[in-house]
Coordinates of C-alpha atoms in Angstrom, one line a residue:
G1 CA -159.7 31.0 -12.1
R2 CA -157.9 34.0 -10.7
A3 CA -154.3 34.3 -9.5
I4 CA -153.1 36.4 -6.6
P5 CA -149.9 38.1 -8.0
G6 CA -148.1 38.3 -4.6
I7 CA -148.2 38.5 -0.9
M8 CA -146.7 41.7 0.7
L9 CA -145.2 41.4 4.1
P10 CA -143.8 44.1 6.4
S11 CA -140.1 44.2 7.5
L12 CA -139.4 41.5 10.0
S13 CA -137.2 42.2 13.1
R14 CA -137.1 38.6 14.2
D15 CA -137.6 35.1 12.8
V16 CA -141.3 34.7 12.0
P17 CA -142.5 31.5 10.3
L18 CA -145.2 32.0 7.7
Y19 CA -147.6 29.3 6.6
F20 CA -150.2 29.8 3.9
R21 CA -153.3 27.7 2.7
V22 CA -154.5 28.8 -0.6
A23 CA -157.0 27.5 -3.1
A24 CA -158.1 28.3 -6.7
Y25 CA -161.7 29.3 -7.3
N26 CA -164.1 30.1 -10.1
R27 CA -167.8 30.1 -10.7
A28 CA -167.9 26.3 -10.2
G29 CA -166.6 26.7 -6.7
V30 CA -163.4 26.4 -4.6
G31 CA -160.7 23.8 -5.4
P32 CA -158.6 21.9 -2.9
F33 CA -156.4 23.8 -0.6
T34 CA -152.6 23.7 -0.8
T35 CA -150.4 24.6 2.2
F36 CA -147.2 26.5 1.6
A37 CA -144.5 26.7 4.3
T38 CA -141.8 28.8 2.6
T39 CA -140.1 31.1 5.1
V40 CA -136.8 33.1 5.3
T41 CA -135.3 33.2 8.8
G42 CA -131.9 34.6 7.9
A43 CA -129.3 35.5 5.3
S44 CA -125.5 36.0 5.2
P45 CA -124.5 38.6 4.5
R46 CA -127.4 41.0 5.1
A47 CA -125.2 44.0 3.8
L48 CA -124.5 43.1 0.2
P49 CA -121.4 44.2 -1.8
T50 CA -122.4 46.6 -4.6
R51 CA -120.9 44.4 -7.3
G52 CA -122.8 41.4 -6.1
G53 CA -121.5 38.2 -4.5
A54 CA -122.2 34.9 -2.8
L55 CA -125.3 34.8 -0.6
V56 CA -126.7 32.1 1.7
V57 CA -130.4 32.3 2.6
S58 CA -131.8 30.1 5.4
G59 CA -135.4 29.1 6.2
T60 CA -137.8 26.4 5.2
G61 CA -139.3 25.3 1.9
L62 CA -136.4 26.7 -0.1
A63 CA -135.4 23.5 -2.0
E64 CA -137.0 24.6 -5.3
A65 CA -137.4 28.3 -4.6
S66 CA -135.9 31.2 -6.6
I67 CA -134.7 34.5 -5.2
N68 CA -135.1 38.1 -6.3
I69 CA -133.4 41.0 -4.7
G70 CA -134.3 44.6 -5.4
G71 CA -136.1 43.5 -8.6
R72 CA -133.1 41.5 -9.9
A73 CA -132.6 37.8 -10.0
C74 CA -130.2 36.1 -7.5
P75 CA -129.2 33.0 -9.6
V76 CA -129.4 29.9 -7.5
E77 CA -126.1 27.9 -7.3
S78 CA -127.3 25.2 -4.9
S79 CA -129.9 24.3 -2.3
S80 CA -130.1 21.7 0.5
A81 CA -132.4 18.7 0.1
D82 CA -134.3 19.6 3.2
G83 CA -135.0 23.1 1.9
R84 CA -133.4 24.9 4.8
E85 CA -130.6 26.6 2.9
L86 CA -130.2 28.1 -0.5
R87 CA -127.0 29.6 -2.0
C88 CA -127.2 32.2 -4.8
L89 CA -125.2 34.9 -6.4
S90 CA -126.6 38.3 -5.3
P91 CA -127.0 40.8 -8.1
P92 CA -125.1 44.1 -8.2
G93 CA -126.9 47.1 -6.8
A94 CA -126.7 50.0 -4.4
G95 CA -128.7 51.8 -1.7
A96 CA -130.6 50.8 1.4
R97 CA -133.7 48.6 1.9
A98 CA -133.8 46.3 -1.1
D99 CA -136.7 43.9 -1.1
L100 CA -136.3 40.1 -0.9
V101 CA -138.7 38.1 -3.0
V102 CA -139.0 34.3 -2.6
I103 CA -140.7 32.5 -5.5
S104 CA -141.8 29.0 -4.8
P105 CA -143.5 26.4 -7.0
A106 CA -147.0 25.3 -5.9
A107 CA -148.4 21.8 -6.5
G108 CA -151.0 21.9 -9.2
G109 CA -150.8 25.7 -9.6
G110 CA -148.7 28.7 -10.4
P111 CA -145.8 30.0 -8.3
T112 CA -146.3 31.9 -5.1
R113 CA -144.4 35.0 -4.2
V114 CA -143.5 36.1 -0.7
V115 CA -142.0 39.7 -0.4
Y116 CA -139.9 40.7 2.6
E117 CA -139.7 44.5 2.3
G118 CA -136.4 46.2 2.9
F119 CA -134.8 42.9 3.9
F120 CA -131.3 43.7 2.5
S121 CA -129.2 46.8 2.1
Y122 CA -126.1 47.3 -0.1
R123 CA -123.0 48.3 1.6
R124 CA -122.1 52.0 2.1
P125 CA -119.1 53.2 0.1
V126 CA -115.8 53.2 1.9
V127 CA -113.0 55.7 1.0
S128 CA -109.5 54.3 1.9
S129 CA -107.3 56.9 0.2
V130 CA -107.2 60.0 -2.0
V131 CA -104.3 60.4 -4.4
P132 CA -102.8 62.9 -4.4
S133 CA -104.0 64.2 -1.0
K134 CA -102.8 67.7 -1.9
V135 CA -104.0 68.9 -5.3
S136 CA -104.3 72.0 -7.3
P137 CA -107.7 73.2 -8.5
G138 CA -108.4 71.8 -12.0
A139 CA -106.3 68.7 -11.5
N140 CA -107.4 65.1 -11.1
I141 CA -107.8 63.2 -7.9
T142 CA -108.2 59.4 -7.7
I143 CA -110.3 58.0 -4.9
F144 CA -109.7 54.4 -3.8
G145 CA -112.0 52.4 -1.6
S146 CA -114.8 49.9 -2.0
D147 CA -118.5 49.5 -2.9
F148 CA -118.6 52.4 -5.3
G149 CA -121.1 50.4 -7.4
A150 CA -120.5 48.1 -10.3
A151 CA -118.6 49.7 -13.2
D152 CA -118.7 46.8 -15.7
P153 CA -121.4 47.7 -18.3
A154 CA -122.6 44.1 -18.3
L155 CA -123.2 44.3 -14.5
Q156 CA -124.8 47.7 -14.7
A157 CA -127.5 46.6 -17.2
G158 CA -130.8 47.8 -15.9
L159 CA -129.3 49.5 -12.9
S160 CA -129.6 53.1 -11.9
I161 CA -126.7 53.9 -9.6
A162 CA -126.1 57.6 -8.7
V163 CA -122.5 58.3 -7.7
G164 CA -121.4 61.7 -6.3
V165 CA -118.2 63.2 -4.9
S166 CA -118.0 66.2 -2.7
V167 CA -115.0 67.9 -1.1
G168 CA -115.5 70.0 2.0
G169 CA -119.3 69.6 1.5
A170 CA -119.3 71.1 -2.0
D171 CA -119.7 69.5 -5.4
V172 CA -116.4 70.5 -7.0
C173 CA -115.9 67.7 -9.5
A174 CA -116.2 69.0 -13.1
R175 CA -116.3 65.4 -14.1
V176 CA -116.6 62.1 -12.2
T177 CA -115.4 58.9 -13.8
K178 CA -116.1 55.5 -12.2
I179 CA -113.2 53.2 -13.1
S180 CA -114.4 50.3 -11.0
D181 CA -116.3 49.6 -7.8
A182 CA -113.0 50.4 -6.0
E183 CA -111.8 53.4 -7.9
I184 CA -113.2 56.8 -8.9
R185 CA -111.5 59.7 -10.7
C186 CA -112.6 63.3 -10.1
L187 CA -111.5 66.2 -12.3
T188 CA -111.6 69.1 -9.8
S189 CA -112.9 72.5 -10.7
E190 CA -111.4 75.9 -10.0
R191 CA -113.7 76.1 -6.9
L192 CA -111.8 73.3 -5.1
Q193 CA -111.1 74.0 -1.4
S194 CA -109.6 71.9 1.3
G195 CA -111.9 69.5 3.1
G196 CA -113.1 65.9 3.4
V197 CA -113.7 63.8 0.3
V198 CA -117.1 62.0 0.6
V199 CA -118.4 59.5 -2.0
T200 CA -122.2 59.0 -2.1
V201 CA -123.6 56.0 -3.9
S202 CA -127.4 55.9 -4.3
G203 CA -128.0 58.0 -1.2
Q204 CA -125.4 56.3 1.1
A205 CA -122.4 58.4 2.0
S206 CA -118.9 57.3 3.0
V207 CA -116.9 58.7 5.9
A208 CA -114.8 61.7 4.7
A209 CA -111.1 61.4 3.8
A210 CA -108.8 64.4 3.8
C211 CA -107.9 66.4 0.7
T212 CA -105.9 69.6 0.7
A213 CA -106.2 72.2 -2.0
A214 CA -102.8 73.6 -3.1
A215 CA -102.3 77.1 -4.5
K216 CA -101.9 77.1 -8.3

């Protein structure tokens, strides 16, 4: 027999139930059809924290399903007996448009995969404060906020998260050190000028926070 590795679906703007009838076949003929009715009609939250967190997926046929987000497993913590709700722990990540993959067992055959392209996005970084707000070129500034991306090496395993810091639209950090998903340290260069501090994580930029360059 031959196996179909996956079913690719476009992004869905509204609840769309999906039903599949599939059968195995080989030179001897086609086997009995099996009907699959696994759907995803919603999830909370749709914007995921970059360090990962609790996620509730709703739909049908989820009782024995497993979830994959952006190529990483979302470990299932519980699911309802009627298959309409599944709770899992979303993996850490960053950036927009992460695919949701639902993997369901099939009676008498291998698992089926349904892919919802770009179903989730990870949250944009948020800068809440810059300390000190007035700094001399060549000194350190510490940026506090949220969703800067997982900093724990165990959480980062297999991830590629690009973090950048700009001041006044220019890259003036001689060194960027991510302390945690809520704290970044920037060693400023001699080119530092006054302007807004923007943190960019995997292509998603924060709103600027003020920083003033002091004379040395």
